Short mmCIF file of N, CA and C in Angstrom, two decimals:
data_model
loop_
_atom_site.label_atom_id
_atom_site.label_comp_id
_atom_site.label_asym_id
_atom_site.label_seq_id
_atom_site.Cartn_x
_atom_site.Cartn_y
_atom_site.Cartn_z
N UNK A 489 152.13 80.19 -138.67
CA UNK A 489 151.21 79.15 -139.02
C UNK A 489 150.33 79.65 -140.17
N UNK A 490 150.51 78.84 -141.39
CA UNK A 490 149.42 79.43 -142.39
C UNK A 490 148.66 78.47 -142.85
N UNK A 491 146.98 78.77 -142.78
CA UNK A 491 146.07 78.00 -142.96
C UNK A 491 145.81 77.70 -144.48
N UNK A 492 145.26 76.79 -144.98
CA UNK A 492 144.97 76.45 -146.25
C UNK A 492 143.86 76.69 -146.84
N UNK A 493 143.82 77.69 -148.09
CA UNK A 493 142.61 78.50 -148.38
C UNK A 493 141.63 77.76 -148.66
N UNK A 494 141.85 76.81 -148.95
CA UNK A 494 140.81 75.42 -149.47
C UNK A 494 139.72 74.75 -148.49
N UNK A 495 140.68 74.14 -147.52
CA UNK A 495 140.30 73.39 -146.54
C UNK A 495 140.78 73.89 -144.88
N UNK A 496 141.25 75.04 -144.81
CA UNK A 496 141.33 75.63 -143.24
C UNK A 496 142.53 74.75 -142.72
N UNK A 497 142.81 73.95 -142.87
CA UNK A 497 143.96 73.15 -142.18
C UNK A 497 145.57 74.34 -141.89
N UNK A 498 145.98 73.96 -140.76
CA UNK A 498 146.71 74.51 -140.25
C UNK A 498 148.28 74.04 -140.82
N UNK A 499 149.14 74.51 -141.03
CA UNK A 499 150.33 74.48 -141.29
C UNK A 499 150.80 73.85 -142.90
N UNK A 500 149.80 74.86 -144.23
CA UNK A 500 149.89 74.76 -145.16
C UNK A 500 151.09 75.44 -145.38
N UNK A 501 151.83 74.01 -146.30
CA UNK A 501 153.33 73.73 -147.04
C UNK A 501 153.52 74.32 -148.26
N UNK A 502 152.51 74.77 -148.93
CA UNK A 502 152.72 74.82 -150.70
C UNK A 502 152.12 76.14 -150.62
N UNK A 503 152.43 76.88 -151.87
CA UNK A 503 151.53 78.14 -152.34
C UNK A 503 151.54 78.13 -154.09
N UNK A 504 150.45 78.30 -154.16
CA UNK A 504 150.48 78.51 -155.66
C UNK A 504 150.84 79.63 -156.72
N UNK A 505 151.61 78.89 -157.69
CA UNK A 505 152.65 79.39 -158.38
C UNK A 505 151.71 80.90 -158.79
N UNK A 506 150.48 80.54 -159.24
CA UNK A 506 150.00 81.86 -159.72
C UNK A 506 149.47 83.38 -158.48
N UNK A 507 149.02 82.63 -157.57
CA UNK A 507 148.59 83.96 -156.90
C UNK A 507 149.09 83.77 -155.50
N UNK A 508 150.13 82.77 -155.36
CA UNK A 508 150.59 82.82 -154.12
C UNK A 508 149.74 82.20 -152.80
N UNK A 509 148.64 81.48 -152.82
CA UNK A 509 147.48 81.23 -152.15
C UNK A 509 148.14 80.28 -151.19
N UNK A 510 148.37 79.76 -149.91
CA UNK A 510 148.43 78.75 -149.30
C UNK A 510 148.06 77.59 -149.07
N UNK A 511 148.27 76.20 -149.74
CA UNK A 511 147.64 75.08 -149.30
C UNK A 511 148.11 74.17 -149.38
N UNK A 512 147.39 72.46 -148.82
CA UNK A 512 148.06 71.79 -147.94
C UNK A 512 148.15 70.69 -148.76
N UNK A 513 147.81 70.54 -149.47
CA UNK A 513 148.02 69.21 -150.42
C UNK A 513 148.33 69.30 -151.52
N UNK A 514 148.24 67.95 -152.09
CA UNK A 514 147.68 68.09 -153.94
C UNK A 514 146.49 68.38 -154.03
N UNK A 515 145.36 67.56 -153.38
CA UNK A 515 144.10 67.48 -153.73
C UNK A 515 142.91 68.63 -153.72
N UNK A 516 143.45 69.78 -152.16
CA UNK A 516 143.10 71.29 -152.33
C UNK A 516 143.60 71.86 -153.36
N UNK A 517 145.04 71.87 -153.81
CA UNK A 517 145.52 72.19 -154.96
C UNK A 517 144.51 72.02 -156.43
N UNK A 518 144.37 71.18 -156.86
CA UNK A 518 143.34 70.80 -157.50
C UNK A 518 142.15 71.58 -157.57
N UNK A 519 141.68 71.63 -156.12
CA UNK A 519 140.10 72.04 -155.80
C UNK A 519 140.55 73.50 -156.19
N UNK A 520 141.92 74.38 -155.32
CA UNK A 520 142.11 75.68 -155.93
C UNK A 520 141.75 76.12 -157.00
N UNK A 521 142.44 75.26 -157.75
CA UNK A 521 142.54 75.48 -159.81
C UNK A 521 140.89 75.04 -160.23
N UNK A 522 140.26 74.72 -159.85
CA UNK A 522 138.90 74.43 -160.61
C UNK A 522 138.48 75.67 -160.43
N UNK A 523 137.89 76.13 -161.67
CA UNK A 523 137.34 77.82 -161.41
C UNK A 523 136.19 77.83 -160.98
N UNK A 524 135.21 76.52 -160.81
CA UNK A 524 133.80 76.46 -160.62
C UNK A 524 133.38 76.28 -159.14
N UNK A 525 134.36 76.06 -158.20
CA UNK A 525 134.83 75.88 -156.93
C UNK A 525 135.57 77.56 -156.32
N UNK A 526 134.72 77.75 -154.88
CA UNK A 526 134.99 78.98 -154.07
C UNK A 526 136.61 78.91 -153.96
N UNK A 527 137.11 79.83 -153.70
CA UNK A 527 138.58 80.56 -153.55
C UNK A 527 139.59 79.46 -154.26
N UNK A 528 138.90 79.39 -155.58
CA UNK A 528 139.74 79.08 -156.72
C UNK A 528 140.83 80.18 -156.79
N UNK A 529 141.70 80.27 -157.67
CA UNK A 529 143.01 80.49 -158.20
C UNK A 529 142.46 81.74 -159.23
N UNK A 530 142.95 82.83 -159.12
CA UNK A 530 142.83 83.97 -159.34
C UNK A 530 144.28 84.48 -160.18
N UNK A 531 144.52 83.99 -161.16
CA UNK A 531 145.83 84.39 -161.67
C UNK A 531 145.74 85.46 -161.86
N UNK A 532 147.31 86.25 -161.76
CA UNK A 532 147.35 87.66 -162.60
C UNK A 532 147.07 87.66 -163.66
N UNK A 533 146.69 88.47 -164.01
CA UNK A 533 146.18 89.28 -165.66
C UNK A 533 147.07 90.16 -165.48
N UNK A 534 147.78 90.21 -167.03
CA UNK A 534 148.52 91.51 -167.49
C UNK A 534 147.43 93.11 -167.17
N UNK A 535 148.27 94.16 -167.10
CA UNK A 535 147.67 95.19 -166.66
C UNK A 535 146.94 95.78 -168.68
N UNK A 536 145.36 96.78 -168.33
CA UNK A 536 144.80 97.08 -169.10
C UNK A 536 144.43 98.07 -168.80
N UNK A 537 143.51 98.51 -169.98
CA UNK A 537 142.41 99.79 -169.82
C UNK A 537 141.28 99.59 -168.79
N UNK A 538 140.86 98.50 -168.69
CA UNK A 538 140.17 97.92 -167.60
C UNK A 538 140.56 98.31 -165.73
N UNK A 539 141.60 98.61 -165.74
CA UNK A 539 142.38 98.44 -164.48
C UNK A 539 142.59 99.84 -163.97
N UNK A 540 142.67 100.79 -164.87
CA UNK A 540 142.98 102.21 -164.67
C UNK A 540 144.43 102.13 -164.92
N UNK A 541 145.50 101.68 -165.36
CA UNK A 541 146.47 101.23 -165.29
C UNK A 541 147.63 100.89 -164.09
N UNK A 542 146.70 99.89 -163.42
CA UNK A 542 147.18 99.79 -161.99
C UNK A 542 148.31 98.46 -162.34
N UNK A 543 149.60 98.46 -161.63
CA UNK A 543 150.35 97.42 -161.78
C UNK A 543 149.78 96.04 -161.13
N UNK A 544 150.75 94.96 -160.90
CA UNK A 544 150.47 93.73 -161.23
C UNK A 544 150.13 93.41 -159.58
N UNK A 545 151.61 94.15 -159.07
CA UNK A 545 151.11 94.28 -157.82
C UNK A 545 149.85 94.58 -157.10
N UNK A 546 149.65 96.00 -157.19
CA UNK A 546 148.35 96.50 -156.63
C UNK A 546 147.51 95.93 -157.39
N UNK A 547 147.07 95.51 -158.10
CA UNK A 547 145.63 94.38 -158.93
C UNK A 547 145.84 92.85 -157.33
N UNK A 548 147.48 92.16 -157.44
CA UNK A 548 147.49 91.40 -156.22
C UNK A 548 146.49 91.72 -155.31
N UNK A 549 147.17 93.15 -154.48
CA UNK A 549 146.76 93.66 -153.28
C UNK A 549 145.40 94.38 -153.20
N UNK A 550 145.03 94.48 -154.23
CA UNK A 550 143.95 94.80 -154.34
C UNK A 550 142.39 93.42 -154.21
N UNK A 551 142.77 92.14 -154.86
CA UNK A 551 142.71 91.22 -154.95
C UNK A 551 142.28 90.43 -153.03
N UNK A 552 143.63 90.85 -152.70
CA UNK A 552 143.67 90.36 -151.12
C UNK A 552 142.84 91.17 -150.40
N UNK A 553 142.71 92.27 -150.29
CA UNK A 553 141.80 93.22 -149.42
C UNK A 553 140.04 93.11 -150.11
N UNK A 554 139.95 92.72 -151.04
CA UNK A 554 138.79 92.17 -151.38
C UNK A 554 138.18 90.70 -150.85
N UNK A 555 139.26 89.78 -150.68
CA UNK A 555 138.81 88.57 -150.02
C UNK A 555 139.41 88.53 -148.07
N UNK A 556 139.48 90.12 -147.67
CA UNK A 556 139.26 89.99 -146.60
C UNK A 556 138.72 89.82 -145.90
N UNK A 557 137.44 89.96 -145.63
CA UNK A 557 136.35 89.47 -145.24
C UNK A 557 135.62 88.23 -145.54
N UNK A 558 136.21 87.55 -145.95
CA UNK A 558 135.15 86.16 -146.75
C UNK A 558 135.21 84.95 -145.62
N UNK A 559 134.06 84.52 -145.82
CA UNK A 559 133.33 83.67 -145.34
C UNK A 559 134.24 82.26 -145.22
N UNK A 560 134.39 81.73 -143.95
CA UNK A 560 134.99 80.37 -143.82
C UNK A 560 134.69 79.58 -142.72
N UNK A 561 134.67 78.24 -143.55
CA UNK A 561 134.76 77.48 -142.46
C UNK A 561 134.94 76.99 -141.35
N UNK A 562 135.00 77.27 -140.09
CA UNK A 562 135.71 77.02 -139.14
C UNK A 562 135.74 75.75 -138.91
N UNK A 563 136.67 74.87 -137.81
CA UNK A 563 137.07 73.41 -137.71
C UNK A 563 135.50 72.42 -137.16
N UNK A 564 134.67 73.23 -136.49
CA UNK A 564 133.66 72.54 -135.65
C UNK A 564 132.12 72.30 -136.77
N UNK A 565 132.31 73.44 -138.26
CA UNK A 565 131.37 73.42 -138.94
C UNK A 565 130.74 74.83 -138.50
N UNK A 566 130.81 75.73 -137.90
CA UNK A 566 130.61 76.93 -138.04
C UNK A 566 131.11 78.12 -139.08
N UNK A 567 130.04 78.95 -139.50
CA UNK A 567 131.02 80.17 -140.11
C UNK A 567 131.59 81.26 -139.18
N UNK A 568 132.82 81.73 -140.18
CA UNK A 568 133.40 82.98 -138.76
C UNK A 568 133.74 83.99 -139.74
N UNK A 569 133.70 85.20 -139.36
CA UNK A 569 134.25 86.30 -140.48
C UNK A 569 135.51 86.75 -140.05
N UNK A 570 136.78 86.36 -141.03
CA UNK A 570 137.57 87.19 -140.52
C UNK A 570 137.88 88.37 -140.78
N UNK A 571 138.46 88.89 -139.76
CA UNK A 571 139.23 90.69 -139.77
C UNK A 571 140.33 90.76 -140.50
N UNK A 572 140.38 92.04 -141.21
CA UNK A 572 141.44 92.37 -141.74
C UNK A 572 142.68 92.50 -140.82
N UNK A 573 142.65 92.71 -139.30
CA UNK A 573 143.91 92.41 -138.66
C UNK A 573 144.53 90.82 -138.69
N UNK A 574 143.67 89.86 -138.59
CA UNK A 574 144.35 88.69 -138.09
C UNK A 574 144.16 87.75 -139.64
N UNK A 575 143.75 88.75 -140.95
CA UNK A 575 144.35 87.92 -142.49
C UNK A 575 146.14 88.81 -142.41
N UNK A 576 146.22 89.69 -142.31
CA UNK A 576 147.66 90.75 -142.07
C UNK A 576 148.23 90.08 -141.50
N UNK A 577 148.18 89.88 -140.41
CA UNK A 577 149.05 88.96 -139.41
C UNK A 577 149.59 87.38 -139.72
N UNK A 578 148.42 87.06 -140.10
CA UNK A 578 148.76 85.45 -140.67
C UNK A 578 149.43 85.69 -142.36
N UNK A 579 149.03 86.91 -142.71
CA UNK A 579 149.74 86.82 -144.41
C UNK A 579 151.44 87.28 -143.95
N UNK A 580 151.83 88.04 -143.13
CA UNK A 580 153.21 88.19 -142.66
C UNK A 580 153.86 87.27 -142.05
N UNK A 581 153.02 86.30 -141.06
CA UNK A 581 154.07 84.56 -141.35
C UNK A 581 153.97 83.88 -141.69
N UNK A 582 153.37 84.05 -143.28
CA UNK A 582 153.46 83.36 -143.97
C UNK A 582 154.48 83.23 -145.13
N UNK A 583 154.73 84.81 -145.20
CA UNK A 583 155.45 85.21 -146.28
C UNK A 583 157.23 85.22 -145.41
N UNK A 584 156.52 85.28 -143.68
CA UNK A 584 158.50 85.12 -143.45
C UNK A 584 158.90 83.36 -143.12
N UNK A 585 157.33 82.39 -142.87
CA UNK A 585 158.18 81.29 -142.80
C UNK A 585 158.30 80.75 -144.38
N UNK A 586 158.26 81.30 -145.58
CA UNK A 586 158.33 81.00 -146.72
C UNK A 586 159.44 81.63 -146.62
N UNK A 587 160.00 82.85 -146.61
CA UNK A 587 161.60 83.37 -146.78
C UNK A 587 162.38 82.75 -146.25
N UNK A 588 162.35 82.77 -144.45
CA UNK A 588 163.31 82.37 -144.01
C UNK A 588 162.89 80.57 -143.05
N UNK A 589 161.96 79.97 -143.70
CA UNK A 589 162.07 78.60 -143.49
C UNK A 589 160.93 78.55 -142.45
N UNK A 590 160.92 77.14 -142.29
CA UNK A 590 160.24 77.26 -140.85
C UNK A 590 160.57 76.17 -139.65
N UNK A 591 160.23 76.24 -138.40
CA UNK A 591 161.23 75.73 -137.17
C UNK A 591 160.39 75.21 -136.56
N UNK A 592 161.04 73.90 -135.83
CA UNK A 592 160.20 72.84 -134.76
C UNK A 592 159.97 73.90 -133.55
N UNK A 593 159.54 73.71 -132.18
CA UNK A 593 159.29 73.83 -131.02
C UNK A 593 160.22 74.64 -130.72
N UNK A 594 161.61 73.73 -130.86
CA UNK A 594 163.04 74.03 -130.39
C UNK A 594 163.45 75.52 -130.84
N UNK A 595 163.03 75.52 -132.15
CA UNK A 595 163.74 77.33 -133.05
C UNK A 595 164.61 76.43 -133.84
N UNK A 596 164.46 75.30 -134.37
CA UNK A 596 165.49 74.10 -134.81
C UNK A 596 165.12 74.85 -136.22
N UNK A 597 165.68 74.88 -137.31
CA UNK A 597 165.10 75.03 -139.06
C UNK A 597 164.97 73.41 -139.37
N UNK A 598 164.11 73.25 -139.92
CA UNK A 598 163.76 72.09 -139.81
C UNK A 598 162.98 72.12 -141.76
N UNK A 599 162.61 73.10 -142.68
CA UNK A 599 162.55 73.20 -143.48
C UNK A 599 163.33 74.46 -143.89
N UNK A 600 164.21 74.50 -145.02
CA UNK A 600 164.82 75.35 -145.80
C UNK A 600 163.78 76.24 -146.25
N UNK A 601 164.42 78.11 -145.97
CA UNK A 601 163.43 78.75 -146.93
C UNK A 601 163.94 79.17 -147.52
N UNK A 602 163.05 80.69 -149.00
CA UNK A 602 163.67 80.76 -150.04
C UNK A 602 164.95 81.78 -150.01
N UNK A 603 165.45 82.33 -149.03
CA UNK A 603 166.90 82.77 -148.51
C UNK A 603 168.03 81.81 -148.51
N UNK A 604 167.23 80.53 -147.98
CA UNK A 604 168.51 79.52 -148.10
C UNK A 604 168.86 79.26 -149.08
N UNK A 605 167.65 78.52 -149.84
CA UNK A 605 167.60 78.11 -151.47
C UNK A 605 168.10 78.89 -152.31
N UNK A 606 168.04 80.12 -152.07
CA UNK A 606 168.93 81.14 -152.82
C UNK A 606 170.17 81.40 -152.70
N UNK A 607 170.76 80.89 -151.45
CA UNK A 607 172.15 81.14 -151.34
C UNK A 607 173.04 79.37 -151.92
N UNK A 608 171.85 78.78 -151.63
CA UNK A 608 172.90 77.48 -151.86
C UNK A 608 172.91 77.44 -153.50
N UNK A 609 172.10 77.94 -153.90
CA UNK A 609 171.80 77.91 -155.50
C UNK A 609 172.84 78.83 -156.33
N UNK A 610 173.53 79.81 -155.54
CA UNK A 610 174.33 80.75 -156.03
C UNK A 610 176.01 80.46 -155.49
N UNK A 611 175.93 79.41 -154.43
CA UNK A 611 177.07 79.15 -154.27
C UNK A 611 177.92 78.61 -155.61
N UNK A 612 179.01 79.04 -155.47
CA UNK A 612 179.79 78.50 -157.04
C UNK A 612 180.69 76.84 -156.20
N UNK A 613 181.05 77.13 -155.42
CA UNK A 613 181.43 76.02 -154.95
C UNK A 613 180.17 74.54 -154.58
N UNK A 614 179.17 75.29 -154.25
CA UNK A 614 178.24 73.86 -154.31
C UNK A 614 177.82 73.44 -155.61
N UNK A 615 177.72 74.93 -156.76
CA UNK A 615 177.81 74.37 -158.10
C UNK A 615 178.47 73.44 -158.61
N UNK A 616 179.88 73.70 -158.58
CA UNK A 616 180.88 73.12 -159.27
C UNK A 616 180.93 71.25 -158.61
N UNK A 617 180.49 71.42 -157.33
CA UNK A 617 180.27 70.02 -156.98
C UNK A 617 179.18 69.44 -157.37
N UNK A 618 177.96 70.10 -157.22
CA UNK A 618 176.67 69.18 -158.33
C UNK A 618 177.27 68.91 -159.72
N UNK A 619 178.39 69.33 -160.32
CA UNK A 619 178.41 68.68 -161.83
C UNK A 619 178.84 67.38 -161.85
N UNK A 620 179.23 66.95 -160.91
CA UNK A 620 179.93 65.75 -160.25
C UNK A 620 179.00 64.40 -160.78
N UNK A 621 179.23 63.77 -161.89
CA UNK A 621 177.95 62.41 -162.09
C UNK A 621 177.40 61.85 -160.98
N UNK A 622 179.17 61.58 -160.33
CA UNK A 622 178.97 60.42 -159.15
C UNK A 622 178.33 60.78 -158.12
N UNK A 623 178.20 62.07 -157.65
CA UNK A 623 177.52 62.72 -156.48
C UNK A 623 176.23 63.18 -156.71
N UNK A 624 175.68 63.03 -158.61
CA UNK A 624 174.49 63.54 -158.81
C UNK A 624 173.51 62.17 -158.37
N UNK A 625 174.36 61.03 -158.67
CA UNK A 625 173.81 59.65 -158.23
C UNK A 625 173.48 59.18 -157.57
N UNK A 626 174.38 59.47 -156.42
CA UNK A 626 174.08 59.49 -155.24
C UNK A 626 172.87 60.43 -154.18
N UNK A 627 172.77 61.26 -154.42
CA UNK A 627 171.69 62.26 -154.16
C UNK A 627 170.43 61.72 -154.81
N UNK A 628 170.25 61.02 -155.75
CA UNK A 628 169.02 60.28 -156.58
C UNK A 628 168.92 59.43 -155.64
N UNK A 629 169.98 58.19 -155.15
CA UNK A 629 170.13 56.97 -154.68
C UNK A 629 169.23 57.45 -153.48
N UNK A 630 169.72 58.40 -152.35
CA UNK A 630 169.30 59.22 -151.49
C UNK A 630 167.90 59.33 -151.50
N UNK A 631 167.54 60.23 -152.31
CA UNK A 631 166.36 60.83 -152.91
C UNK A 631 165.38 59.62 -152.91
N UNK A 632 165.58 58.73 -153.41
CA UNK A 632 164.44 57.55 -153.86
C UNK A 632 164.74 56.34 -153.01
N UNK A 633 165.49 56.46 -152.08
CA UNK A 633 165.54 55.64 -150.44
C UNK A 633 164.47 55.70 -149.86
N UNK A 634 163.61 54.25 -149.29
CA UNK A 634 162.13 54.21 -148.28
C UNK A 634 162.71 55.36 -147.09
N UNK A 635 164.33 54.95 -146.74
CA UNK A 635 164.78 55.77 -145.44
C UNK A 635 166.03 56.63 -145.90
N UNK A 636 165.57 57.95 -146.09
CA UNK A 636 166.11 59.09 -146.91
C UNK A 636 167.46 59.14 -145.36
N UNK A 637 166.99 59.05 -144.37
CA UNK A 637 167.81 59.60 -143.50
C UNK A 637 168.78 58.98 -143.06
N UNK A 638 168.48 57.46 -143.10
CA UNK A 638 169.41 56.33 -143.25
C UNK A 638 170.67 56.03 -144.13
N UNK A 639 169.81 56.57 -145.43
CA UNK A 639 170.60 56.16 -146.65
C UNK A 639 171.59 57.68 -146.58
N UNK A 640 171.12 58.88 -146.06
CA UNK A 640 172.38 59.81 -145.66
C UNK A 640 173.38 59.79 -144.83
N UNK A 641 173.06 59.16 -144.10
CA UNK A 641 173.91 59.19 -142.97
C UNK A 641 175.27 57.76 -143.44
N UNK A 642 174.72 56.74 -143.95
CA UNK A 642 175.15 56.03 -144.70
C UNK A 642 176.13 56.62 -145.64
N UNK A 643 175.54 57.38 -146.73
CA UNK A 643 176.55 57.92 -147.52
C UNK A 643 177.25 58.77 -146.70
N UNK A 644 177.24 59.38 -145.81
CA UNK A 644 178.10 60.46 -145.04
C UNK A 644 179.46 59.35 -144.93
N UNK A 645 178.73 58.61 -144.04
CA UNK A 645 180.45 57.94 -143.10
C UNK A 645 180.74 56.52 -144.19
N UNK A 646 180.80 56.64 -145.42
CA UNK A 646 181.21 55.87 -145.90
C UNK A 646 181.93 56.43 -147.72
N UNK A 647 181.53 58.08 -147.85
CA UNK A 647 181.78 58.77 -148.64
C UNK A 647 182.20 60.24 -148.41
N UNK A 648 183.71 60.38 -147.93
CA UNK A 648 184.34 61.42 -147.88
C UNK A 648 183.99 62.53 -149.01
N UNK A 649 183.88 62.26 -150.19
CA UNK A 649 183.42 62.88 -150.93
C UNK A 649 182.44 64.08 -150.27
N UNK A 650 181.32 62.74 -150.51
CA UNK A 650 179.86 63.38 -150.25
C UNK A 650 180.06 64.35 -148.36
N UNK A 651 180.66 63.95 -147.58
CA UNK A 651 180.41 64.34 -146.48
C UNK A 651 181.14 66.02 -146.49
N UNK A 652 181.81 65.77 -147.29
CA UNK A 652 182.59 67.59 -147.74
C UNK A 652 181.30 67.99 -147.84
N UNK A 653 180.74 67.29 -149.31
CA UNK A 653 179.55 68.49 -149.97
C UNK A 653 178.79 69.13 -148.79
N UNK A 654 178.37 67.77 -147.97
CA UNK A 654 177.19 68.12 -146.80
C UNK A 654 177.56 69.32 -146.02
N UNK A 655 179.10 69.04 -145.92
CA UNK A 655 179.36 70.28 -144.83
C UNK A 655 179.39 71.32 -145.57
N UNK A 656 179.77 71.30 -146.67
CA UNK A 656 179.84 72.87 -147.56
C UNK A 656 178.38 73.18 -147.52
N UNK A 657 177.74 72.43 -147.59
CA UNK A 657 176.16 73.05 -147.69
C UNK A 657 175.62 73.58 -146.23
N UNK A 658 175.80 72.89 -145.22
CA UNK A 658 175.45 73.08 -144.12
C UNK A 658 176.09 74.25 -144.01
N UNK A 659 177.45 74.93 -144.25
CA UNK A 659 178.38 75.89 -143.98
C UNK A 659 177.49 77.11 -144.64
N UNK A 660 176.78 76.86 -145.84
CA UNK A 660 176.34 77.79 -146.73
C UNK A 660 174.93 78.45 -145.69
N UNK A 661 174.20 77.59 -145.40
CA UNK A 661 172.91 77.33 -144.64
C UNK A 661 173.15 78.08 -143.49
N UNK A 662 174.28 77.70 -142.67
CA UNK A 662 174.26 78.05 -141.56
C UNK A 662 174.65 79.91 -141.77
N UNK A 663 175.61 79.77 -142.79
CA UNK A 663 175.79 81.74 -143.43
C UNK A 663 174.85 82.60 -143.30
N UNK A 664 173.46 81.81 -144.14
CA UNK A 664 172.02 82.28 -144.71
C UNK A 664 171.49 82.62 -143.79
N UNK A 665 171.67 81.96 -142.38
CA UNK A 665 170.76 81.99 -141.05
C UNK A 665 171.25 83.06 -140.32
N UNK A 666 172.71 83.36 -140.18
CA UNK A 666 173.25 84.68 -139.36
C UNK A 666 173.20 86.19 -140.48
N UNK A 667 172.91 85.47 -141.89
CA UNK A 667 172.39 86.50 -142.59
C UNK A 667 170.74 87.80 -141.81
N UNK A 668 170.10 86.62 -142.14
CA UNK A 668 168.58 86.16 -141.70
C UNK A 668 168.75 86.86 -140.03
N UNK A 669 169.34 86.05 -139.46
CA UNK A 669 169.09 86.55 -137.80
C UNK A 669 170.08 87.13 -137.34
N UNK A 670 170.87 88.62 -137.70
CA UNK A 670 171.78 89.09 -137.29
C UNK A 670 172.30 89.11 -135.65
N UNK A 671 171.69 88.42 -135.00
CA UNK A 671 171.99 88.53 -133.41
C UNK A 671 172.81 87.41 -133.27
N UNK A 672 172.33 86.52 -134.12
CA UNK A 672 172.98 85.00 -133.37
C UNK A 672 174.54 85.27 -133.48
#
């Protein structure tokens, strides 16, 4: 579960491109990037004379152990200080439900992470089928459906085509996951 640096909300979706920060909307997004606003967006800076010549990394991590302790909101309108154990803890599932996805109740994957995205992106066989016009069209058609899940299932049992791709992808996905969880 990762909270949103902005607004505390629980089960922040997005991180920002520059410093990796967690949050839950557009509109914290926003509030992030304003520099005149608390736990704004802290981009990297190239390394200097300034730095002792510390890499990009450790300036990061250096960065994070400085806003360990900071002051937040809690849900009721109280402040709470947190510990450097339980920012560690919450920054490690954050960074594994960003790798390897994240799961309903069940242990279901229920969002793709960037392990998956990386394998389906390197498949040459799901390549060679995205060059496909007719199947890029369809995935738009999909895509910009009120009922995304409707309009798939639809194209499934009415487009042999498309229902290969699905399974080649699902086939790829499901690879990524016994990659990911060597037990299963």
């Amino acid at each position: 579960m990762v909270l949103c640096v902005v607004c505390g909300r629980e089960n922040a979706r997005y991180r920002c491109r520059n410093c990796r920060a967690a949050y839950c909307c557009s509109a914290c997004h926003k509030t992030h990037r304003d520099p005149e606003r608390p736990n704004h967006c802290e981009s990297i800076q190239p390394p200097s004379n300034e730095t002792g010549g510390k890499n990009e990394v450790e300036e990061s991590t250096d960065r994070t152990d400085a806003k360990e302790f900071q002051t937040l909101g809690s849900k009721n309108g109280n402040t709470a200080l947190e510990g450097h154990d339980a920012r560690l803890k919450r920054g490690r599932e954050g960074e594994t439900n960003f790798i390897e996805g994240e799961r309903d109740e069940d242990g279901e994957l229920v969002v793709l992470g960037e392990a998956h995205l990386s394998e389906l992106a390197h498949d040459t066989n799901i390549r060679k089928k995205l060059l496909s016009s007719e199947l890029q069209q369809l995935l738009r058609v999909i895509d910009a459906s009120r009922s995304r899940i409707d309009a798939l299932e639809a194209a499934m049992a009415n487009t042999p085509e498309f229902k290969e791709f699905c399974d080649e992808v699902l086939g790829v996905v499901s690879a990524a996951e016994r990659g990911l969880r060597p037990g299963m």
